[in-house]
GROMACS .gro file of C-alpha atoms in nm:
model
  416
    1UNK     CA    1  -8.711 -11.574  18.559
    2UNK     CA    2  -9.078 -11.601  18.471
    3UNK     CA    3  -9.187 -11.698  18.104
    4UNK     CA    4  -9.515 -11.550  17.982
    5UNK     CA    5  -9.719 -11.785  17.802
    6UNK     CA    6  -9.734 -11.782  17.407
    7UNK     CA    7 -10.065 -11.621  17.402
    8UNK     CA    8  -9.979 -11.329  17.612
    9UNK     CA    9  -9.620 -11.297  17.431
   10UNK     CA   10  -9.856 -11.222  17.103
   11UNK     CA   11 -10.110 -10.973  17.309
   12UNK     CA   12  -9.798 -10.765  17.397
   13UNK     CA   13  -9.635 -10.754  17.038
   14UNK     CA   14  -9.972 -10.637  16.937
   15UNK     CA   15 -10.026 -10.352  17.151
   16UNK     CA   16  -9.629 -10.228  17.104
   17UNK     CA   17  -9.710 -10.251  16.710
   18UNK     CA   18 -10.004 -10.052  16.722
   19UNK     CA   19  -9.888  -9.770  16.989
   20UNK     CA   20  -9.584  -9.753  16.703
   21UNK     CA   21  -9.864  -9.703  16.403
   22UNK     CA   22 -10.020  -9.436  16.591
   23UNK     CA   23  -9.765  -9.196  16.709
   24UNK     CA   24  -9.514  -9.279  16.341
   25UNK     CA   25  -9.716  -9.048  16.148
   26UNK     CA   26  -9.713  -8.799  16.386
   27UNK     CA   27  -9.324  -8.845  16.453
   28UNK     CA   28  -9.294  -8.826  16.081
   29UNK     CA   29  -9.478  -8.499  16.071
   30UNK     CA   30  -9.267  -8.302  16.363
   31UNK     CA   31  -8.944  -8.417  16.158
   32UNK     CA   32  -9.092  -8.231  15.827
   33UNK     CA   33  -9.201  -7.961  16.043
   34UNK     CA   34  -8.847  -7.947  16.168
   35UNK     CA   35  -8.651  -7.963  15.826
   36UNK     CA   36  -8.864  -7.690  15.684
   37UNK     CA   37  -8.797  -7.461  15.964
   38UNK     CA   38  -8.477  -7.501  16.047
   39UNK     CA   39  -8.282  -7.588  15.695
   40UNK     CA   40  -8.196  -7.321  15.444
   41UNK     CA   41  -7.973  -7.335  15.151
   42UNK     CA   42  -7.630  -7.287  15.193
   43UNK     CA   43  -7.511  -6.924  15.107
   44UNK     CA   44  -7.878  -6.774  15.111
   45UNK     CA   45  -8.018  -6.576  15.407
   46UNK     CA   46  -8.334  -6.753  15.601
   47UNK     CA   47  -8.653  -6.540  15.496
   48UNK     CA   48  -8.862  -6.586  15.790
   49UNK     CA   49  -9.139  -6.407  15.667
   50UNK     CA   50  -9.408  -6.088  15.794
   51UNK     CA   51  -9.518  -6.151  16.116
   52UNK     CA   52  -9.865  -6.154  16.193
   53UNK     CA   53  -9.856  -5.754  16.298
   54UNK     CA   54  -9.713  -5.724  15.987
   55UNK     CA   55  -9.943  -5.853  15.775
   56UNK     CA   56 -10.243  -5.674  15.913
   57UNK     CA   57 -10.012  -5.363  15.902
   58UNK     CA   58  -9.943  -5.445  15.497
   59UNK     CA   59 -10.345  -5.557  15.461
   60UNK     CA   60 -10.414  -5.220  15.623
   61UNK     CA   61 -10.200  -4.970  15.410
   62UNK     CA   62 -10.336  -5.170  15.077
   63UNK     CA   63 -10.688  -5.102  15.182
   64UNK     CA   64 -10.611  -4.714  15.278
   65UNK     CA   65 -10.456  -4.689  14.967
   66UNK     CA   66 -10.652  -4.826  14.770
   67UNK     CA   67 -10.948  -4.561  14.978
   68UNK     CA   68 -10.737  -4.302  14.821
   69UNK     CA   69 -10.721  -4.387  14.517
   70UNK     CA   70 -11.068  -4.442  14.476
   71UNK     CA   71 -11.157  -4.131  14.637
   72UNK     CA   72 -10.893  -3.893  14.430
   73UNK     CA   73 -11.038  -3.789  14.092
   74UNK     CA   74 -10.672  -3.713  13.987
   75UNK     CA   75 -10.516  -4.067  14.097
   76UNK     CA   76 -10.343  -4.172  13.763
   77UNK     CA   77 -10.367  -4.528  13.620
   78UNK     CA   78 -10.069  -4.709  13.742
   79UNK     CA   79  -9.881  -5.008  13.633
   80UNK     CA   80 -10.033  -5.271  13.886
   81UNK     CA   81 -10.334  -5.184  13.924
   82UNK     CA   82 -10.638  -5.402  13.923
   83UNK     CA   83 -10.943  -5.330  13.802
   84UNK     CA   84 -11.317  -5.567  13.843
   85UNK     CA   85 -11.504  -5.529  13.498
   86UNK     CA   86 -11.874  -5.660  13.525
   87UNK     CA   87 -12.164  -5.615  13.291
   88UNK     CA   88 -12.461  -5.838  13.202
   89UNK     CA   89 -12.511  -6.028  12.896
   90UNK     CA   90 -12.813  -6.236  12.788
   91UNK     CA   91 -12.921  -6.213  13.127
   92UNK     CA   92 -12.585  -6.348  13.295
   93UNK     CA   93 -12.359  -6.144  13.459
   94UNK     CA   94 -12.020  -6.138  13.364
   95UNK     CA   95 -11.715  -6.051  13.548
   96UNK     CA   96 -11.354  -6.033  13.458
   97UNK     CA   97 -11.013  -5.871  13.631
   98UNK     CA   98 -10.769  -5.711  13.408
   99UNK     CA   99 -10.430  -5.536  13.526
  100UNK     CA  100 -10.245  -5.237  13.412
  101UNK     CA  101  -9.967  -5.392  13.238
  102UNK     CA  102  -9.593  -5.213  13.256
  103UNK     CA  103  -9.631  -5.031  12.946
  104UNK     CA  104  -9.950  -4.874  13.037
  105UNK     CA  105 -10.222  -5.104  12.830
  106UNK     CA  106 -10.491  -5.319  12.948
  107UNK     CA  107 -10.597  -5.607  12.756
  108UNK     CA  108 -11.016  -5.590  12.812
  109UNK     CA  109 -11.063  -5.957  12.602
  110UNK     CA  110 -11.322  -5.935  12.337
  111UNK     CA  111 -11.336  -5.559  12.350
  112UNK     CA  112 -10.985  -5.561  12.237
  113UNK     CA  113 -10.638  -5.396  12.380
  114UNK     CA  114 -10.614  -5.012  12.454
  115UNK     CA  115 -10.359  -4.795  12.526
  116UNK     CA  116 -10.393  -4.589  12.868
  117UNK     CA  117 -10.072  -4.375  12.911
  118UNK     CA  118 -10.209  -4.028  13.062
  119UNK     CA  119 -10.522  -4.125  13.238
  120UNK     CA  120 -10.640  -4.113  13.518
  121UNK     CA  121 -10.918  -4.365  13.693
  122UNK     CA  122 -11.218  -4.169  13.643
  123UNK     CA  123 -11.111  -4.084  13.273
  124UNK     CA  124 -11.062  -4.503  13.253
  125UNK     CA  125 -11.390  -4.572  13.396
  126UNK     CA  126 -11.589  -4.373  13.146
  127UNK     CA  127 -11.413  -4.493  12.837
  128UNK     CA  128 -11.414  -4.887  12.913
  129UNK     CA  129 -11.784  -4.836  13.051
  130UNK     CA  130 -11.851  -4.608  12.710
  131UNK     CA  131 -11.687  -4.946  12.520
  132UNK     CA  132 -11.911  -5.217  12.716
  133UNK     CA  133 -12.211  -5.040  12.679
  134UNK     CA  134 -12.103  -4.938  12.293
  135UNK     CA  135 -12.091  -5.348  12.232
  136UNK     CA  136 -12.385  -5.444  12.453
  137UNK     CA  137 -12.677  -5.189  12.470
  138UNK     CA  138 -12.798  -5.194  12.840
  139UNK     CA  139 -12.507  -5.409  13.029
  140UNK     CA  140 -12.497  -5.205  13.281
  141UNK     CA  141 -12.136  -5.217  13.239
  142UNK     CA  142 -11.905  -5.112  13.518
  143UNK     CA  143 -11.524  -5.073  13.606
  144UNK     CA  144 -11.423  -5.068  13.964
  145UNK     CA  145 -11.126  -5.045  14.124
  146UNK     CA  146 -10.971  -5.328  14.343
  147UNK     CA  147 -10.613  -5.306  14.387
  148UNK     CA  148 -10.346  -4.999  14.343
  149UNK     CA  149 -10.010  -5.109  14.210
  150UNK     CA  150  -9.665  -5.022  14.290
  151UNK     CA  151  -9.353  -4.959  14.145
  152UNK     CA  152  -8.962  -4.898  14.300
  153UNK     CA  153  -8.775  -4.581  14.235
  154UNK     CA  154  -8.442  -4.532  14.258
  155UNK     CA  155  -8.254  -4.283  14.495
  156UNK     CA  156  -7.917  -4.153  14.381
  157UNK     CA  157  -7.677  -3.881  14.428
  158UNK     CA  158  -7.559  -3.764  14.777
  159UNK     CA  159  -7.696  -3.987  14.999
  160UNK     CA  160  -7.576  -4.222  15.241
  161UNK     CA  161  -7.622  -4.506  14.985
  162UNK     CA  162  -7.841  -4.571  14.643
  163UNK     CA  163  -8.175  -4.700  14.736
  164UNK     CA  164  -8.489  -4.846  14.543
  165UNK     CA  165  -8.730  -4.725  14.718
  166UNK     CA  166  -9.068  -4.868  14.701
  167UNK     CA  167  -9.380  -4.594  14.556
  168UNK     CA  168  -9.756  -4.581  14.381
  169UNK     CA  169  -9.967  -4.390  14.239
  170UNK     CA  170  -9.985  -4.113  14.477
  171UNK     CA  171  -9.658  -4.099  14.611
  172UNK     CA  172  -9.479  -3.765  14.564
  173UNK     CA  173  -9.093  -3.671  14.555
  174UNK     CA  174  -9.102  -3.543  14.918
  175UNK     CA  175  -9.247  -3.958  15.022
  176UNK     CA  176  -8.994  -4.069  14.799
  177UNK     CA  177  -8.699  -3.909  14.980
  178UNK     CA  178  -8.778  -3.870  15.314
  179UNK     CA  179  -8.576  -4.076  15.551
  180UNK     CA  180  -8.290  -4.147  15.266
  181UNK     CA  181  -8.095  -3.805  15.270
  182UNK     CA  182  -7.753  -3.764  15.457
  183UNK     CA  183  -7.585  -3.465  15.629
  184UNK     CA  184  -7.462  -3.283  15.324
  185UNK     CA  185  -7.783  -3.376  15.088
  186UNK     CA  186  -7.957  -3.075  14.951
  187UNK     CA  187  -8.343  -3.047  14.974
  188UNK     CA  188  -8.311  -2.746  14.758
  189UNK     CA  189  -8.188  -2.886  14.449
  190UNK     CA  190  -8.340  -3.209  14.353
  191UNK     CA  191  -8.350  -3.319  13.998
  192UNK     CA  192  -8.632  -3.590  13.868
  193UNK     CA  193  -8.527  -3.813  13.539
  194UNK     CA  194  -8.829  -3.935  13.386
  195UNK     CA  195  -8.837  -4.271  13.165
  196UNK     CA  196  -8.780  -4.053  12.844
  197UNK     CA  197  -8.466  -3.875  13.003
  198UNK     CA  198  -8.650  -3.518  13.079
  199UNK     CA  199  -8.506  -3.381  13.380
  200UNK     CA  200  -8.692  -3.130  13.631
  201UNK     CA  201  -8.573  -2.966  13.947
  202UNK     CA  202  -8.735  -2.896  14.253
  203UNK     CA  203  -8.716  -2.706  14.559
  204UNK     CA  204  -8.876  -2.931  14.811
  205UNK     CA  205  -8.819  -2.651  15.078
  206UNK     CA  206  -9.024  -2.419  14.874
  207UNK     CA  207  -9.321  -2.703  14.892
  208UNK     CA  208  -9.240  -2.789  15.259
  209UNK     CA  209  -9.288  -2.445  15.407
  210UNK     CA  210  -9.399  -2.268  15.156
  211UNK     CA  211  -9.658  -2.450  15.025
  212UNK     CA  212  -9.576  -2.433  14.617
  213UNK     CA  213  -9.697  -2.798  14.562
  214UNK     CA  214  -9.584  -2.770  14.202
  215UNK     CA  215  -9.217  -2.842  14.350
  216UNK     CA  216  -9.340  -3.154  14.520
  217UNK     CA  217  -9.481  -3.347  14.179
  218UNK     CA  218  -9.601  -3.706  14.173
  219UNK     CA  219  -9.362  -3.984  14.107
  220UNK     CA  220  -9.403  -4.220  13.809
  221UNK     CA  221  -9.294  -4.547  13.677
  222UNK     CA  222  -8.975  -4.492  13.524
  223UNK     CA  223  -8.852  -4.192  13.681
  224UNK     CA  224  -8.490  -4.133  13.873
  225UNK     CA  225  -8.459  -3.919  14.181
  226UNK     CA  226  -8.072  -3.765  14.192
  227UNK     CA  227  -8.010  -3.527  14.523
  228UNK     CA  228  -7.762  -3.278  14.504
  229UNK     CA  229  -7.508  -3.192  14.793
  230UNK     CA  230  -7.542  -2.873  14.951
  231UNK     CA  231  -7.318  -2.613  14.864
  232UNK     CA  232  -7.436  -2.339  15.112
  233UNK     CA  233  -7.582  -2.386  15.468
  234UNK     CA  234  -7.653  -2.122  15.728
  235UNK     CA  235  -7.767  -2.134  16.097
  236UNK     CA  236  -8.010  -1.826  16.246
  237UNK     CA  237  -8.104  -1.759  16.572
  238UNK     CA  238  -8.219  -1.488  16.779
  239UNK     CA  239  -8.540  -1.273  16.776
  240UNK     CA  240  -8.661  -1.497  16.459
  241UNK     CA  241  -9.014  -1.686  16.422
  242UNK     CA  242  -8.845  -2.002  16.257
  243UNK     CA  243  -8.518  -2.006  16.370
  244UNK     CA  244  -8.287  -2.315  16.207
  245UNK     CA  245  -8.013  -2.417  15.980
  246UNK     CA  246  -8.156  -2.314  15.647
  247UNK     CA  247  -7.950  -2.374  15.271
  248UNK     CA  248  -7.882  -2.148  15.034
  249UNK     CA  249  -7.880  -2.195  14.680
  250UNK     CA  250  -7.719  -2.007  14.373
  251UNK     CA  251  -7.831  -1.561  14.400
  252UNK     CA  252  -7.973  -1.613  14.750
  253UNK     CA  253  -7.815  -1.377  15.014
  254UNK     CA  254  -7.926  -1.126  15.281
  255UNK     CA  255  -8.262  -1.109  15.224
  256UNK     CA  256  -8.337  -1.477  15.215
  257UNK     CA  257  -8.255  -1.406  15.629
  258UNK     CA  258  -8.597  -1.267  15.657
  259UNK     CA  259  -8.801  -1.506  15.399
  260UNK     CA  260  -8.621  -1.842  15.542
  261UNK     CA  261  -8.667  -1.776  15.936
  262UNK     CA  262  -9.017  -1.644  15.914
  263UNK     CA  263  -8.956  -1.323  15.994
  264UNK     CA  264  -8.813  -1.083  16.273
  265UNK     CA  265  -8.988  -1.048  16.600
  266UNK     CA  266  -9.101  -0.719  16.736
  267UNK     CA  267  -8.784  -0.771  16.988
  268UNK     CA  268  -8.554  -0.780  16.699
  269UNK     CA  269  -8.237  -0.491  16.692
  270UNK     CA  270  -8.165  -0.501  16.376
  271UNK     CA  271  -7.896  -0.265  16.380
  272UNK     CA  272  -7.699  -0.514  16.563
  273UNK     CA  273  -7.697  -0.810  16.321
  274UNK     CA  274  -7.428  -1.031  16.364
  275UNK     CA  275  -7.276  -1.282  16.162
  276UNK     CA  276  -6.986  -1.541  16.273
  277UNK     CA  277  -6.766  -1.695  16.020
  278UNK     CA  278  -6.515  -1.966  16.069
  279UNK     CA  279  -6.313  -1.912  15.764
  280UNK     CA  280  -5.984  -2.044  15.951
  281UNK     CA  281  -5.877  -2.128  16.295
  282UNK     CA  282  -6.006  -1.872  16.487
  283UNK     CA  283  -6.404  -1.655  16.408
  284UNK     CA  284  -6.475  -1.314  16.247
  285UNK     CA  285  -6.721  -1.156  16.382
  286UNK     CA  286  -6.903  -0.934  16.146
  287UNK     CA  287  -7.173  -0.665  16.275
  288UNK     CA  288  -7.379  -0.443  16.047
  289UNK     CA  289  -7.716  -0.304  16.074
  290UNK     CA  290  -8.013  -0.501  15.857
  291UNK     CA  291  -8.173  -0.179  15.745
  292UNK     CA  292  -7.875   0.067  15.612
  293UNK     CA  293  -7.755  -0.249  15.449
  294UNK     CA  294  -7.727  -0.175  15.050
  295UNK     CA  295  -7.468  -0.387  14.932
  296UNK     CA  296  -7.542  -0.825  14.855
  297UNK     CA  297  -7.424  -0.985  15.150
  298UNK     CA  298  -7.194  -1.298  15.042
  299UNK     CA  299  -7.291  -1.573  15.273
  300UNK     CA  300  -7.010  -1.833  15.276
  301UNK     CA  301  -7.110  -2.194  15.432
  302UNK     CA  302  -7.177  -2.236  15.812
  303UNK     CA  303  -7.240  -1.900  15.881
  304UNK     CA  304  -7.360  -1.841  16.189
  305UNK     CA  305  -7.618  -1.531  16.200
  306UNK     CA  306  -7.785  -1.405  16.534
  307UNK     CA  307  -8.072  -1.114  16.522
  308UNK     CA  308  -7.998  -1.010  16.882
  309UNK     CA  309  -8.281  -0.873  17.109
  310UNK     CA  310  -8.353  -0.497  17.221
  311UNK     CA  311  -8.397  -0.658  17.574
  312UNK     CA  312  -7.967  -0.745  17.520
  313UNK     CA  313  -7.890  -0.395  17.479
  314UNK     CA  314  -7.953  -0.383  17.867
  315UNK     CA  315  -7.739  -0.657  17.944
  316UNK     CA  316  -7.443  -0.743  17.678
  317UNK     CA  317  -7.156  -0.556  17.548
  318UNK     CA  318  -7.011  -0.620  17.242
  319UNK     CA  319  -6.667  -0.718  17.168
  320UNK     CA  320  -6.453  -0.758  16.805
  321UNK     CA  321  -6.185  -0.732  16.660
  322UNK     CA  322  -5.803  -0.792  16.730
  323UNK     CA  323  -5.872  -1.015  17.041
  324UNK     CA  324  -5.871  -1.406  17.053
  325UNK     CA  325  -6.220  -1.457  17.127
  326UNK     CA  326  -6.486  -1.178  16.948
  327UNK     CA  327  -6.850  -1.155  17.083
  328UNK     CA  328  -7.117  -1.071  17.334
  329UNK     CA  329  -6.997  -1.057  17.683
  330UNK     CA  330  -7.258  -1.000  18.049
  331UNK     CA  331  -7.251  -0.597  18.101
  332UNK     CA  332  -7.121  -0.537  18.437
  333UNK     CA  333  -7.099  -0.170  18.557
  334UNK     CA  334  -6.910   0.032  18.607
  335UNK     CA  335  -6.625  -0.215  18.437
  336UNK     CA  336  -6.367   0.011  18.154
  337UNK     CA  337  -6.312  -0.147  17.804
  338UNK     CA  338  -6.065  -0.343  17.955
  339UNK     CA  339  -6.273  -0.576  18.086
  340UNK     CA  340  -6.466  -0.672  17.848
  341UNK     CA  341  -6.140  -0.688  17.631
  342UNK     CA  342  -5.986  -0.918  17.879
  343UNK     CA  343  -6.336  -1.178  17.895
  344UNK     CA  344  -6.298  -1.189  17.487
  345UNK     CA  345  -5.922  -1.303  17.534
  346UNK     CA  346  -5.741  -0.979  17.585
  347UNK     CA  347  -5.554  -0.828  17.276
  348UNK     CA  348  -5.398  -0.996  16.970
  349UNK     CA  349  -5.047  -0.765  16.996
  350UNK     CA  350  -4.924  -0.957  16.688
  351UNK     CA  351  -5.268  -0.743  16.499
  352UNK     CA  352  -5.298  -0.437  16.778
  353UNK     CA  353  -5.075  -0.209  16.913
  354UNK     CA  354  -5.083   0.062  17.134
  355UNK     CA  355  -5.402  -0.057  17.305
  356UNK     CA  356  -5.583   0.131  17.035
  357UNK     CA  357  -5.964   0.077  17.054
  358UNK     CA  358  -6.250   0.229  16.956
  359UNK     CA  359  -6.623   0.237  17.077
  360UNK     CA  360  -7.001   0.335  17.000
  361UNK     CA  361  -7.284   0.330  17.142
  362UNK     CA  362  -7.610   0.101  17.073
  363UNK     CA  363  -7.681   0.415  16.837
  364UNK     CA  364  -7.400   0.411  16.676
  365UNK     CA  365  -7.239   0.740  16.813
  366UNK     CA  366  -6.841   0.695  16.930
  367UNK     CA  367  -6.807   0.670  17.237
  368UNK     CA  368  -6.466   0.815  17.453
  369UNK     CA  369  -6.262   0.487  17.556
  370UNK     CA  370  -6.231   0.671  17.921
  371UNK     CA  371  -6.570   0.740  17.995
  372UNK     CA  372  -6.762   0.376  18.111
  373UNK     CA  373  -6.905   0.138  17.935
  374UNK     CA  374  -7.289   0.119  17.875
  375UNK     CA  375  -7.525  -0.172  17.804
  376UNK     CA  376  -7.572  -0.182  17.448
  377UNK     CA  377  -7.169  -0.051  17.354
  378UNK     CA  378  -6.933  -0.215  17.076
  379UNK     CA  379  -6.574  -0.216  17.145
  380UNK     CA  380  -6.371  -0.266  16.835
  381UNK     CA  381  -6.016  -0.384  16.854
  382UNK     CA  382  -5.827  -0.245  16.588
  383UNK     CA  383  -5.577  -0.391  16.382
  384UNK     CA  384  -5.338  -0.169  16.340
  385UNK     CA  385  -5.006  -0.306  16.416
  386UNK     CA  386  -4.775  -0.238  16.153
  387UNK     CA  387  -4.610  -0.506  16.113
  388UNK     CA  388  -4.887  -0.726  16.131
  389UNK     CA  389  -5.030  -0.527  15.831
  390UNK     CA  390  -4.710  -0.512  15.662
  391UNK     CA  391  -4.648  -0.880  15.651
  392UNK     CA  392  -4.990  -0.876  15.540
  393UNK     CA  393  -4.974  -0.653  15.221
  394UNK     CA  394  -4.618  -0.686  15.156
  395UNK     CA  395  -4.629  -0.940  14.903
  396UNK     CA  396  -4.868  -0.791  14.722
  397UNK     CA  397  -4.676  -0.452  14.715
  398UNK     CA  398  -4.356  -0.612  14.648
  399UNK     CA  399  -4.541  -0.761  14.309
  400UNK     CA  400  -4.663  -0.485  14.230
  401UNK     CA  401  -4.329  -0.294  14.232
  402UNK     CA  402  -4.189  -0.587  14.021
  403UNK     CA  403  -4.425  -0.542  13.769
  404UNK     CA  404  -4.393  -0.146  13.726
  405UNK     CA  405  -3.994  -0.242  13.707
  406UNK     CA  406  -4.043  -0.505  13.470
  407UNK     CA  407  -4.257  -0.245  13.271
  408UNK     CA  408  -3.991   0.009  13.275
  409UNK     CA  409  -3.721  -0.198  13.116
  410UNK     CA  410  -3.916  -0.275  12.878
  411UNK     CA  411  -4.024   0.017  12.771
  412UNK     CA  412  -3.611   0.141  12.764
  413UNK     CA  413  -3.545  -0.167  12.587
  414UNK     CA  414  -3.800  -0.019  12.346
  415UNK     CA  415  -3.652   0.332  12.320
  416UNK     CA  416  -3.334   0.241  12.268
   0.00000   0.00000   0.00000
């Protein structure tokens, strides 16, 4: 074993103790590094924070808001907001940043505290310029806007679950609740709660495709969005310009058809209109022509209604009543009644008996069940088995002939 001299013993202890002083700070540093990336506090979730995407993304929408706001004469003074006040004094220029405080005041220093509730920017500008220049003739006074504030609102009622959703100065209720509503939430029947407990409702279908704005207002600070759940919905198809599921509110009925889907096409039979209800296990079918029409039509929820097409007449038949499965059905000449009977489920014998049918024509002239069918013919089912309709409207006969005995005794009782 070799032994290094004393001198070169201390050369090496030198150079190991001063490779250690360089690299322990920087040891030192990738520990801290470590710790505060990796250690959070027990029971609290690790906030990561925006990415970088995301922060040019949140820069971005700041500066197009605040674009907006600047350019809008109408944009109202918000809590939040910042606002740049310069003016020149004695020949130095002064400049000083004052916020719209939660109660809607701004504190302008020596020119004292006002109250802004109401305003909007433009209306601002002039009366804190009118104040500078008031104080100090020849300031050149000026207010301009740097920053747009925001504010959360919260969304109630039926939706999937209560949110806070985040708003400013130009949001409106449609911003609000867009992207928070649920299957059964009503767009129809939306009610806003302001901070002094005034409630409004809107119709944000009206302002959606209708374009009445004043049902689509601007949010404010303070103010409570409740939806409503929807108590009526309907589905239309057929020779429509808009066809869709569409909801009804309270007085609305036939009519609304028309208004909600845009209106009929030139191809539209309107003396055909059809309407399929699922009121229990199986579907009425109900036909009637739009124009003779003069009663209300009760729509009931889900209704399905279909404006068929003048081009159909040439190529469906039309099949309800007392069989299993009512509806439109391929023509296919020279096929009988039958048929078409048999491709909707065949008879309901428990409701029909007798094979008693009737049929008319596209015009609506009846039609002799031996002669063939044409393209464009309705073949009604009826119900007309007795006992069917007995078990049907025997209880309520058998009441009724209760109550005329129960009357009669009575009146004996009486007499006697």
């Amino acid at each position: 074993m070799k032994i290094l001299p004393i001198n070169d013993k201390i050369r090496i202890s030198k150079i190991v103790m001063l490779t250690f002083l360089i690299f322990l700070p920087r040891i030192i540093f990738s520990q801290q590094m470590s710790l505060s990336q990796d250690y959070t506090i027990p029971g609290t979730q690790r906030n990561l924070g925006p990415e970088a995407g995301q922060e040019e993304e949140m820069v971005e929408a700041q500066v197009e808001r605040l674009q907006l706001a600047i350019s809008n004469e109408l944009y109202p003074v918000t809590p939040g907001d910042i606002y740049r006040i310069t003016f020149t004094t004695a020949g130095n220029l002064v400049t000083n940043q004052i916020i719209v405080e939660s109660d809607y005041s701004i504190n302008l220093g020596i020119f004292g505290e006002i109250a802004i509730a109401g305003m909007n920017f433009p209306q601002l500008k002039k009366r804190v310029e009118r104040l500078i220049q008031e104080a100090y003739p020849r300031s050149l006074p000026s207010l301009t806007m740097i920053s747009t504030g925001t504010f959360e609102v919260p969304v109630v009622g039926e939706i999937p679950q209560t949110r806070y959703v985040t708003a400013w100065g130009l949001s409106r209720l449609n911003d609000v609740i867009t992207g928070n509503l649920g299957r059964h939430s009503s767009i129809r029947d939306v009610t806003v709660i302001s901070r002094n407990g005034e409630r409004n409702r809107y119709d944000l279908w009206m302002a959606r495709y209708r374009g009445e704005l004043s049902q689509n207002p601007l949010i404010r600070p303070g103010d409570r969005v409740e939806v409503s759940r929807v108590k009526k919905e309907i589905q239309i198809s057929g020779e429509v310009y808009r066809p869709g599921t569409y909801q009804l509110v309270e007085g609305e009925s036939l009519q609304e058809i028309e208004f909600f889907s845009g209106g009929f096409t030139p191809l539209a039979d309107l003396r055909r209109v059809t309407v399929e209800r699922f009121s229990g296990i199986e579907a009425d079918l109900i036909v009637f022509d739009y124009n003779e029409y003069n009663g209300e039509f009760d729509f009931e929820d889900r209704d399905i209604i279909t404006i068929p097409s003048k081009r159909d007449q040439d190529l469906q038949v039309t099949v309800v009543g007392a069989v299993f499965n009512p509806g439109r059905y391929q023509y296919s000449p020279p096929e009988n009644y039958m048929y078409y009977v048999n491709l909707a489920g065949g008879i309901d014998f428990e409701r029909n008996s007798g094979n008693e049918v009737t049929i008319v024509d596209r015009f609506g002239n009846r039609q002799d069940a031996d002669y063939p069918i044409r393209p464009g013919d309705t073949i009604t089912v009826l119900n007309n088995n007795f006992i069917y309709n007995f078990n049907r409207h025997f209880p309520v006969v058998t009441t009724g002939f209760a109550f005329i005995l129960t009357i009669i005794q009575i009146v004996n009782l009486a007499n006697q």
